[in-house]
XYZ file of C-alpha atoms in Angstrom:
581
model
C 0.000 0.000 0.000
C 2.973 2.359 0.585
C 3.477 3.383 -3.004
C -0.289 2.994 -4.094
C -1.890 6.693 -4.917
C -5.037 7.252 -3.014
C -7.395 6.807 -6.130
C -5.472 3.472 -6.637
C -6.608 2.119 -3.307
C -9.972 3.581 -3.801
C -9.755 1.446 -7.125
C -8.576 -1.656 -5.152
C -10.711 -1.110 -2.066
C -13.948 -1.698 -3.833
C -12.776 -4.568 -6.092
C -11.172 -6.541 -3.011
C -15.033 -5.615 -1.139
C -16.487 -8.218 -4.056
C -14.791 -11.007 -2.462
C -16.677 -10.993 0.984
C -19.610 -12.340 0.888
C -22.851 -10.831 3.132
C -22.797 -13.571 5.489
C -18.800 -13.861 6.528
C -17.990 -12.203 10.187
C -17.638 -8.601 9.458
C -15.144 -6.529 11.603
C -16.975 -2.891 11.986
C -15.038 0.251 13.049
C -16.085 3.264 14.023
C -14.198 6.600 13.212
C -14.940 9.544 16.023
C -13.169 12.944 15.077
C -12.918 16.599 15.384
C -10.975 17.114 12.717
C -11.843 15.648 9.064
C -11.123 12.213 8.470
C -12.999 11.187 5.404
C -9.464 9.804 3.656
C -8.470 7.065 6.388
C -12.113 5.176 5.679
C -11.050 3.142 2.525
C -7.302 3.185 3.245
C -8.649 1.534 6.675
C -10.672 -1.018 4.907
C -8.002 -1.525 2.658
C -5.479 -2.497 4.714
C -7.972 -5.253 6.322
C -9.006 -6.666 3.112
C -6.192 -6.658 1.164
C -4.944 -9.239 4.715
C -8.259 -10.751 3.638
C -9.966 -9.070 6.946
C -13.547 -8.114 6.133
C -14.178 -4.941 7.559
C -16.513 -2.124 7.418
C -15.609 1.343 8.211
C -18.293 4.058 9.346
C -17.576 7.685 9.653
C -19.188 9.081 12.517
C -20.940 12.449 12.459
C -17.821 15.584 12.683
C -16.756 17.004 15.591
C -19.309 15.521 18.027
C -17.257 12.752 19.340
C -19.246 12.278 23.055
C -22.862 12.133 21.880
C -21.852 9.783 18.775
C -20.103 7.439 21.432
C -22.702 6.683 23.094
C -24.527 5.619 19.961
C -21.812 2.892 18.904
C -22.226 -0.945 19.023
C -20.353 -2.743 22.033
C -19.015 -5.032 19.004
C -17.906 -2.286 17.190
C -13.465 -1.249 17.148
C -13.355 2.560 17.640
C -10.609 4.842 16.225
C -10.515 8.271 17.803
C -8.974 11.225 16.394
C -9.281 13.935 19.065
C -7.135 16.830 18.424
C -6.431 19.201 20.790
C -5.283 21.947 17.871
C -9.328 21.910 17.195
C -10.748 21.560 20.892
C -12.032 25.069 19.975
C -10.914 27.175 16.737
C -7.432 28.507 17.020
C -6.858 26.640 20.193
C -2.865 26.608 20.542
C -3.072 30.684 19.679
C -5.833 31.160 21.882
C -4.300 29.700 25.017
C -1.320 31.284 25.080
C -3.418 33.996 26.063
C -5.305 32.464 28.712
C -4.753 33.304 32.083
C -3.932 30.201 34.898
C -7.884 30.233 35.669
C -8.594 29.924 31.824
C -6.084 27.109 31.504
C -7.984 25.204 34.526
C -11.295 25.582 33.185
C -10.491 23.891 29.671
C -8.341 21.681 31.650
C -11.466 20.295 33.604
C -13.828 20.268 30.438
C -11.329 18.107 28.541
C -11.196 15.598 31.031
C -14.552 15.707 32.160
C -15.205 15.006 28.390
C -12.538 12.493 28.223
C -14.700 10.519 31.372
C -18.197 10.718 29.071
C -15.992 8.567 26.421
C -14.430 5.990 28.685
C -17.746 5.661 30.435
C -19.538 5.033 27.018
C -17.235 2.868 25.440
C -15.530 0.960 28.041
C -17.277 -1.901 27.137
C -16.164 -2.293 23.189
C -14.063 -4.563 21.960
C -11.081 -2.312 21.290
C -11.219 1.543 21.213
C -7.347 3.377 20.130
C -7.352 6.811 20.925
C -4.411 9.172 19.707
C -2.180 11.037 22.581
C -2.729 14.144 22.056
C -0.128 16.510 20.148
C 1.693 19.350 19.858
C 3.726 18.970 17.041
C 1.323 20.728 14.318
C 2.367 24.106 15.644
C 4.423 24.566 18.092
C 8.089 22.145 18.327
C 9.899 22.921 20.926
C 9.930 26.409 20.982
C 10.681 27.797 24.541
C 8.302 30.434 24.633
C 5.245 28.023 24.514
C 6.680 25.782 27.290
C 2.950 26.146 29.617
C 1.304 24.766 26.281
C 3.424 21.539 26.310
C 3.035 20.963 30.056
C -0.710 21.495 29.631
C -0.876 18.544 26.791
C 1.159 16.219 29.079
C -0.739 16.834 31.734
C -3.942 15.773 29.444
C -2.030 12.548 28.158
C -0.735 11.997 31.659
C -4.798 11.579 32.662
C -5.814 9.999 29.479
C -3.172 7.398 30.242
C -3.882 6.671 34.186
C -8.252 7.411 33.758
C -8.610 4.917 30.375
C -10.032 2.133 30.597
C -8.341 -1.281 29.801
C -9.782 -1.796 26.121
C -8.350 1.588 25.524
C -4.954 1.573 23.547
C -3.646 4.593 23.339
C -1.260 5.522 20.272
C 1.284 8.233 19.726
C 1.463 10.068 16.370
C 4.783 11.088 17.008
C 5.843 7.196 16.073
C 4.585 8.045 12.545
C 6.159 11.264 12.348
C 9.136 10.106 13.130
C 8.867 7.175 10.283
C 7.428 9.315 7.439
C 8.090 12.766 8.887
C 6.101 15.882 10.238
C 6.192 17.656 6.723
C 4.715 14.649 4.901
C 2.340 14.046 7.768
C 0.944 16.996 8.454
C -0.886 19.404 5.881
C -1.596 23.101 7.193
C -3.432 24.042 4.343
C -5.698 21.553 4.304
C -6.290 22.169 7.528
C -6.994 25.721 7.538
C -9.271 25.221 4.169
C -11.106 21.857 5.282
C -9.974 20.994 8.561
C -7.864 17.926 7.140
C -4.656 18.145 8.888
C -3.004 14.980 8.180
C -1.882 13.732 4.983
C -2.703 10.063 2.905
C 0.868 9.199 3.630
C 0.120 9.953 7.183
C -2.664 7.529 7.247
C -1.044 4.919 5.545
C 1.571 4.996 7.904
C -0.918 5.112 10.727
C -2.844 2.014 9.700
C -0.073 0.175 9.888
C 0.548 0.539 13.855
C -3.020 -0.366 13.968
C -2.271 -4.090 12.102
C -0.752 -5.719 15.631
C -4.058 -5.377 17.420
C -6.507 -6.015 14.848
C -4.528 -8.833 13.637
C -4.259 -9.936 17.399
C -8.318 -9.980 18.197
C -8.550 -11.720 14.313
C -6.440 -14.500 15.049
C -4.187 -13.328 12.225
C -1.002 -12.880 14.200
C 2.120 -15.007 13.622
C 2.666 -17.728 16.181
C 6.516 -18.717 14.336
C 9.957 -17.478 13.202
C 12.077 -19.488 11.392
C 15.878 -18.605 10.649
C 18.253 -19.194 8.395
C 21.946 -19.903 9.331
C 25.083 -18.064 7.995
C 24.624 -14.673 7.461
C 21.299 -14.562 9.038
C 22.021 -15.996 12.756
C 25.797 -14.848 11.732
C 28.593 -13.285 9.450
C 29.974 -15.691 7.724
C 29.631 -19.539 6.302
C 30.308 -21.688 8.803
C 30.806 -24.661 6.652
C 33.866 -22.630 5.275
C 34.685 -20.025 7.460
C 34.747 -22.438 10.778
C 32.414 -21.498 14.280
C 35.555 -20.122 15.689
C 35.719 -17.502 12.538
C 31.990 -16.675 12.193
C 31.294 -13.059 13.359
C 28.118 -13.391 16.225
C 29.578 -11.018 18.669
C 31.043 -7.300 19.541
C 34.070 -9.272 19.075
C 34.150 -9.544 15.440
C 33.654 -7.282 12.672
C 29.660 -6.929 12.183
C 29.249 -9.126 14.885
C 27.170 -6.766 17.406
C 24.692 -6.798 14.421
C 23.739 -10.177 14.786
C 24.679 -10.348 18.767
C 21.359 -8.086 18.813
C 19.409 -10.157 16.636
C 19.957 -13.207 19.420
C 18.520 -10.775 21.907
C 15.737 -10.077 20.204
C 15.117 -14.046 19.127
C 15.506 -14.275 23.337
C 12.708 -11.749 23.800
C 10.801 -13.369 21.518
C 10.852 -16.680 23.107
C 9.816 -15.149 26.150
C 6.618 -13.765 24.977
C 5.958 -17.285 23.730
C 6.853 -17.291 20.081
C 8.171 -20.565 18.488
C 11.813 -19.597 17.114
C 13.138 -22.403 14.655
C 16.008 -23.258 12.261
C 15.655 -23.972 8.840
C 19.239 -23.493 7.013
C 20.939 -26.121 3.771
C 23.794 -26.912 6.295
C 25.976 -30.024 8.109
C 23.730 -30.335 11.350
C 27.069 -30.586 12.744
C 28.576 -27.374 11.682
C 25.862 -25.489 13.195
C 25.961 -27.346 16.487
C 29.549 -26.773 16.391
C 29.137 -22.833 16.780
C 26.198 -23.444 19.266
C 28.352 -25.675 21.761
C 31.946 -23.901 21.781
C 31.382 -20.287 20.949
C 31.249 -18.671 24.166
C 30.366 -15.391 23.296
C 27.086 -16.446 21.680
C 24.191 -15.008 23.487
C 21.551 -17.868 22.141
C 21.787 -21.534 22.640
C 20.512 -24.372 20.017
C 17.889 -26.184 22.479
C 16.754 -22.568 21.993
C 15.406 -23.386 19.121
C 11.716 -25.203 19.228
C 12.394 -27.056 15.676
C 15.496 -27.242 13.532
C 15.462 -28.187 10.150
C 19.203 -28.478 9.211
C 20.035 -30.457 6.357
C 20.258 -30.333 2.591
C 16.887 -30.680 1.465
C 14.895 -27.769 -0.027
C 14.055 -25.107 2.442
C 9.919 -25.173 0.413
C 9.531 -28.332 1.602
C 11.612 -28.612 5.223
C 9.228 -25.608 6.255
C 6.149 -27.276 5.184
C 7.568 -29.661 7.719
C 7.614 -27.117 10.346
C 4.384 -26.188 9.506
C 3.152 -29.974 9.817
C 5.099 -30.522 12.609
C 4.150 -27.474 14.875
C 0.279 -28.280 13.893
C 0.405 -24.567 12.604
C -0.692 -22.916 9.242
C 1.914 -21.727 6.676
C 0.327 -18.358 6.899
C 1.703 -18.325 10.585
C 5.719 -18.403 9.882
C 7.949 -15.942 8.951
C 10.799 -16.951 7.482
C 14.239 -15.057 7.456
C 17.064 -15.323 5.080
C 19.733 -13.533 3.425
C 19.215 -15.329 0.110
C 17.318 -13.712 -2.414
C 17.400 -16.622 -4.411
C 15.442 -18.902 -1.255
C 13.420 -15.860 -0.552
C 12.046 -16.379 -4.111
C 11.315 -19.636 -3.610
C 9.452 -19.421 -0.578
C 7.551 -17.031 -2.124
C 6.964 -18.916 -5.019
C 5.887 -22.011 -3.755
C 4.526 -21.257 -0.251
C 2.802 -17.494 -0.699
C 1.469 -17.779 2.475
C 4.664 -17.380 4.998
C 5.688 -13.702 4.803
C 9.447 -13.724 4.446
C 12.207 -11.533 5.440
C 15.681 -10.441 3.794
C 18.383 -9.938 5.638
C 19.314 -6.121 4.656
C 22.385 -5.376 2.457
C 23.070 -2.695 4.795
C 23.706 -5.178 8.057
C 23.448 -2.010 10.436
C 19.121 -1.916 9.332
C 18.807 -6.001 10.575
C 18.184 -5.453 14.078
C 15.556 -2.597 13.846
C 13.958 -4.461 11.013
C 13.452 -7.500 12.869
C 12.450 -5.488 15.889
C 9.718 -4.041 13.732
C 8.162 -7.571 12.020
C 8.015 -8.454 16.056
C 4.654 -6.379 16.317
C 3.576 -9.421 13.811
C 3.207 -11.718 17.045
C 1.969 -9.455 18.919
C -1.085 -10.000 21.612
C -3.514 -8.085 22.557
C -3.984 -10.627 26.038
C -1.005 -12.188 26.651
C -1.290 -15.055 29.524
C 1.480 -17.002 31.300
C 1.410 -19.739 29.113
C 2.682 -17.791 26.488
C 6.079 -17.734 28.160
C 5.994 -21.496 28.380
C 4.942 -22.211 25.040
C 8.069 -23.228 23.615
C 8.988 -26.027 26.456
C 4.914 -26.865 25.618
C 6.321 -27.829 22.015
C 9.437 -29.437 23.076
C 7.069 -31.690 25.759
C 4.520 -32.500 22.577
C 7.952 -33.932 20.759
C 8.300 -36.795 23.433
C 4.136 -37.394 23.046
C 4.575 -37.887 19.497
C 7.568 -40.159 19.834
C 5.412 -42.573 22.167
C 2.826 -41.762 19.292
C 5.210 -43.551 16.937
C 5.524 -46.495 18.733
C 1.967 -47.250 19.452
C -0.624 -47.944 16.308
C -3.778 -48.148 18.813
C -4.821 -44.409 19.409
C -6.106 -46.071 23.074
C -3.022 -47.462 23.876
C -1.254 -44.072 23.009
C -4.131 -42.349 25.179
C -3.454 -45.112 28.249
C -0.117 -44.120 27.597
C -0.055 -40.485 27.982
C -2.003 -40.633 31.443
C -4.713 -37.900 30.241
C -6.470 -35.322 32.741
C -8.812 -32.730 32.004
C -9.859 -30.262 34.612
C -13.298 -28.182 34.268
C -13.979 -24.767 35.540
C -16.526 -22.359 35.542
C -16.039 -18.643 34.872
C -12.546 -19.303 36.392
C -11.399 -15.812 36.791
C -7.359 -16.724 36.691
C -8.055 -17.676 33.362
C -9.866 -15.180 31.725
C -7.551 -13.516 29.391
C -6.305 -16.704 28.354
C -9.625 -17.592 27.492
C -10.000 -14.178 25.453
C -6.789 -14.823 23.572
C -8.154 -18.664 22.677
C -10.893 -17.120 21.181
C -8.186 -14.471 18.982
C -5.853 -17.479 17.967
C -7.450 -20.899 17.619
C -8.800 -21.574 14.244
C -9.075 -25.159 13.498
C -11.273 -26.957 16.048
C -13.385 -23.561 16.125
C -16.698 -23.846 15.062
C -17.871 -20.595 15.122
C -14.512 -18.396 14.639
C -15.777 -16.035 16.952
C -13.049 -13.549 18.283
C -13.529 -11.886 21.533
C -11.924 -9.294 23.576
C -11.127 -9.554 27.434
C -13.812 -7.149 27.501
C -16.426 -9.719 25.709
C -15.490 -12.539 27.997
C -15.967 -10.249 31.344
C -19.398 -9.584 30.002
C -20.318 -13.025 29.161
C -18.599 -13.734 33.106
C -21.035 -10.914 34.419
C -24.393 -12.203 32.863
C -26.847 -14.817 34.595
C -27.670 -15.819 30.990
C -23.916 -17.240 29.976
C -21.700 -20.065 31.216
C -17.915 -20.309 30.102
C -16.731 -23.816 30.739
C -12.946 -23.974 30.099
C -10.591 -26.923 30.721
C -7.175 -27.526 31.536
C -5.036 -30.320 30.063
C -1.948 -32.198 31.711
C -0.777 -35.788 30.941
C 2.485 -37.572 31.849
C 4.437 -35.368 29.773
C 3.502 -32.113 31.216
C 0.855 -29.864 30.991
C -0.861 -28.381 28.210
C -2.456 -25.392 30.662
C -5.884 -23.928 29.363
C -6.426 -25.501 25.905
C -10.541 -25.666 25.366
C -13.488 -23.428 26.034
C -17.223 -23.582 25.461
C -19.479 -20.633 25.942
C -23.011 -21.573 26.700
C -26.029 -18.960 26.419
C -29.032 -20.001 28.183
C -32.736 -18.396 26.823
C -35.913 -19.734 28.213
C -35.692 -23.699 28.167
C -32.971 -24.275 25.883
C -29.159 -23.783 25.776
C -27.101 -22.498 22.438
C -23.376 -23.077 22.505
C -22.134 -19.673 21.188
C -18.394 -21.231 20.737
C -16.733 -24.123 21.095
C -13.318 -24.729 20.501
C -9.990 -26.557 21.307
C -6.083 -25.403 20.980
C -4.540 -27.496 18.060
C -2.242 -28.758 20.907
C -4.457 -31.200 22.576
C -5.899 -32.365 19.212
C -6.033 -36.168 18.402
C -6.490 -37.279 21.261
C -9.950 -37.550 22.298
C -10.254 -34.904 24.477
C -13.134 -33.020 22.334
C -15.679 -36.153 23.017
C -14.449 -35.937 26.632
C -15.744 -32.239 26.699
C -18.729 -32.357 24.844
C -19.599 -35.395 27.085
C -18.978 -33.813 30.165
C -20.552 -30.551 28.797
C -24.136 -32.572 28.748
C -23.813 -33.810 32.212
C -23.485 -30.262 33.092
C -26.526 -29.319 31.073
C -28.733 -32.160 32.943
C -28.025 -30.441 36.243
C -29.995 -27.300 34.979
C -33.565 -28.502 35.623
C -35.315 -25.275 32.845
C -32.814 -26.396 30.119
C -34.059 -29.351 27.907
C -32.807 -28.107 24.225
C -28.863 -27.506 23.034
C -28.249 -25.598 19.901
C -24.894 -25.141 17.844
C -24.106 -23.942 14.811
C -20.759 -24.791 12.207
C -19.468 -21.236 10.810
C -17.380 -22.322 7.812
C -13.773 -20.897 8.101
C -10.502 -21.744 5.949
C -9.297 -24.038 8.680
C -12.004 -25.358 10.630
C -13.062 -27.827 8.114
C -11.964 -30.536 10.333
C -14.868 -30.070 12.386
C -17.678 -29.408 9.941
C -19.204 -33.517 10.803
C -18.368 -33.230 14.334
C -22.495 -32.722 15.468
C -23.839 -34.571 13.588
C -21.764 -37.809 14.134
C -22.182 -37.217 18.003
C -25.879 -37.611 17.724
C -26.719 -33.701 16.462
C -29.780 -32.746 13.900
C -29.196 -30.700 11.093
C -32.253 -27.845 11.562
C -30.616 -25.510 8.583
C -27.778 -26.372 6.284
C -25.886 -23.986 3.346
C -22.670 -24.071 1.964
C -20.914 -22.018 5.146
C -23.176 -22.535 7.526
C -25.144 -25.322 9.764
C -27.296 -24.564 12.261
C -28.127 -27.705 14.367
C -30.385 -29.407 17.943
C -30.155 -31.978 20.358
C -32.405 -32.792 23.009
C -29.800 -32.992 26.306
C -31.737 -36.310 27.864
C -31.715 -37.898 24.901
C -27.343 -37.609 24.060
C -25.334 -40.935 23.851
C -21.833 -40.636 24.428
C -20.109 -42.313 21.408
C -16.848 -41.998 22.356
C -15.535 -42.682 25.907
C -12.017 -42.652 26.125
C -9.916 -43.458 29.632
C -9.264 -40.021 30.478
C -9.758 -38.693 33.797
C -11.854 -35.796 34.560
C -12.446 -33.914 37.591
C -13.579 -30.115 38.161
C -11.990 -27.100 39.644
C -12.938 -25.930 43.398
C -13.876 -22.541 43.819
């Protein structure tokens, strides 16, 4: 989008809008401003379609930001563009003229407004606000030094007041990638009240992509790596370990010394960090086990594909391997040539080049780390990687057992069931954002959504937790249950891809009807199967488990059960108990 003219992605907007049919989940924003805005509506939509996101924007009335707020849908992700240049006309002139009682009064109006917005949209999904800024006018100039402290002192309450679905973001991040001049157009402003510019918004949408991607379960969950030149300087097959540059030590060394850093940080927020380099396995472990001054170590690694086969095909491995989708990795090399193929072959992993100019590779791969981002991170996040390494030994008993039961007696299964468990709740929200194949609705919720459903007399949330011999899987499943009059619909019902093939889904929808007999009023359960690009997997599951079809099209299955009259069909030895309050 970066070097499309506006009319071109005016052109492209409506052509990629054919491709969404009426009836697939629709993401709906809401733009709130005071200044004009009109231009970031189809760059917004866009951006979300074009990462086949369908989304519809809707401009909200000008300048009347608190009474349209209270008009928006909960569902709804608001964008708010409150500047503080337009608060009233000729704001910044006008106050350096006010006197200290002045100053107070606007002072308390602002926030007092600021309160009516948190208070009427402090239930949304996701609401991003913009700090507000003084940069339009006035940078830095001495003279207007009360002006500055009175916008900090705003941002200071805008940051310890908001609410937590409020994200606050700070323009000056764009300014400083694109510029003030090609952000920021006076004329405009004066003439129309459009201060910022289409590369501005461009820019801006683009700080937007970790969240939305986050609550769309379209962030990456992988990052693969190439070898020489990419995890060092150097060919280690021909160079040596103890001549490869990884450190301050060496010549370009601190380059890469940063880049194992940032792979570090990444494994901490729970990012799976692999290998996949044309390479002696030997070589590599060579510079791994006596390089001293190498800040990373090779068990670091989740999965390592070392070898000499093609790198299309060892990270379709990965992919198989991990139980991820391709369009989940990014891969990093410094080939153009393997670049090419990747992209050739397998479209769907982004990849990243190693710049020519080495000093750009650690801020570039600190930038494609806001691809992983989460909007709720949990503890298991940190853990995920020794999660992986634990599902290596399962599938290694796997391989020596050709009776799934035998496997399952094997692994020592236990599922634990809770109840609107609280310590759990923005793992549950982030279950919702990233599991897509045993999902059969594809609903994405918000901590903010799940708190409500926890609040309400008319919604259960059964979760469960998963352990087995090997370790434990933490907080893998979760139904949702809404209750109306005598029957029960289950609004979503999914699994984490890393308890899959086991059994443990019959083992939850079983115990989830000996729940449903306890409630005396509740003789019906509905579902329905939302067709997704990965959930086809589960697209039979009602029916063969006793489910009948009530309304059937080509996405979408809407089905009933009567709860006394369920048969278990499955009842694997797996032991189930449920969490004490």
């Amino acid at each position: 989008m970066k070097d499309l003219k506006f009319h071109q992605i005016v052109k492209n907007n409506k052509e990629l809008n054919i491709f969404f049919s009426d009836d697939k989940q629709k993401i709906n924003v809401s733009l709130l401003s005071n200044i004009s805005i009109h231009q970031l509506k189809p760059i917004i939509e866009y951006n979300f379609r074009f990462n086949k996101l369908n989304v519809d924007v809707t401009l909200k009335e000008y300048d009347n930001i608190i009474q349209e707020s209270s008009t928006i849908n909960k569902n709804d992700i608001v964008i708010v563009f409150w500047e503080i240049i337009n608060i009233i006309e000729s704001f910044p002139f006008e106050f350096i003229n006010f006197d200290e009682n002045r100053k107070k009064l606007f002072y308390e109006k602002i926030t007092g407004e600021l309160d009516l917005l948190f208070n009427n949209l402090e239930k949304n999904k996701l609401v991003f606000i913009n700090k507000f800024n003084d940069t339009c006018f006035y940078n830095n100039i001495i003279s207007y030094s009360d002006y500055y402290a009175f916008i900090e002192k705003l941002n200071n309450y805008l940051t310890e007041n908001k609410p937590d679905n409020f994200v606050i973001l700070d323009n000056n991040n764009v300014f400083k990638d694109i510029g003030v001049n090609n952000s920021i157009d006076l004329r405009s402003y004066y003439s129309s009240k459009t201060l910022y510019t289409i590369s501005f918004y461009k820019e801006y949408v683009q700080h937007l992509n970790p969240y939305i991607f986050s609550i769309s379960g379209k962030s990456k969950k992988a990052i693969i790596f190439d070898c020489d030149n990419t995890l060092w300087k150097g060919i280690v097959g021909e160079d040596g370990y103890s001549n490869v540059a990884l450190s301050e030590k060496h010549k370009n060394g601190l380059y890469f010394k940063e880049i194992h850093l940032l792979i570090k940080n990444l494994i901490s927020k729970g990012v799976i960090v692999g290998i996949c380099s044309k390479n002696n396995f030997q070589d590599v472990a060579d510079v791994f086990e006596n390089r001293k001054d190498i800040n990373i170590q090779l068990d670091d690694f989740t999965i390592k594909k070392i070898n000499w086969h093609d790198k299309a095909k060892n990270l379709i491995e990965i992919s198989n391997e991990l139980n991820i989708g391709t369009d989940s990795i990014v891969f990093v090399d410094d080939s153009e040539f393997e670049i090419g193929l990747i992209n050739s072959i397998i479209p769907e992993i982004q990849t990243v080049t190693v710049p020519k100019k080495l000093y750009e590779y650690p801020s570039h791969i600190l930038k494609i780390s806001s691809l992983f981002f989460n909007v709720n991170s949990s503890d298991e996040d940190a853990r995920r990687n020794k999660m992986y390494l634990e599902e290596k030994k399962r599938k290694k008993v796997l391989e020596t057992n050709t009776n799934l039961d035998d496997y399952i007696n094997q692994l020592g299964i236990r599922v634990e069931f809770s109840n609107k468990d609280e310590e759990c709740l923005e793992r549950l929200a982030q279950l919702t954002q990233k599991t897509n194949q045993f999902n059969f609705t594809t609903k994405r919720y918000s901590l903010n959504d799940m708190k409500s459903f926890y609040d309400s007399n008319n919604f259960d949330v059964i979760s469960i937790s998963v352990s087995d011999n090997f370790g434990d899987s933490g907080v893998t499943g979760l139904c949702i249950l809404n209750y109306e009059s005598d029957s029960c619909e289950i609004d979503s019902f999914l699994m984490s891809c890393r308890v899959l093939g086991r059994h443990i889904e019959y083992v939850f929808l079983n115990e989830l009807f000996k729940f449903l007999s306890t409630k005396n009023n509740c003789k019906f359960l509905s579902s329905s199967f939302i067709k997704s690009n990965k959930n086809t997997q589960v697209q039979t599951f009602y029916e063969s488990n006793g489910f009948k079809i009530t309304y059937e099209s080509d996405e979408f299955k809407k089905y009933q059960i009567k709860i006394n009259e369920y048969q278990a069909k499955i009842k694997p030895n797996i032991i189930t108990s449920w969490k004490k309050k």
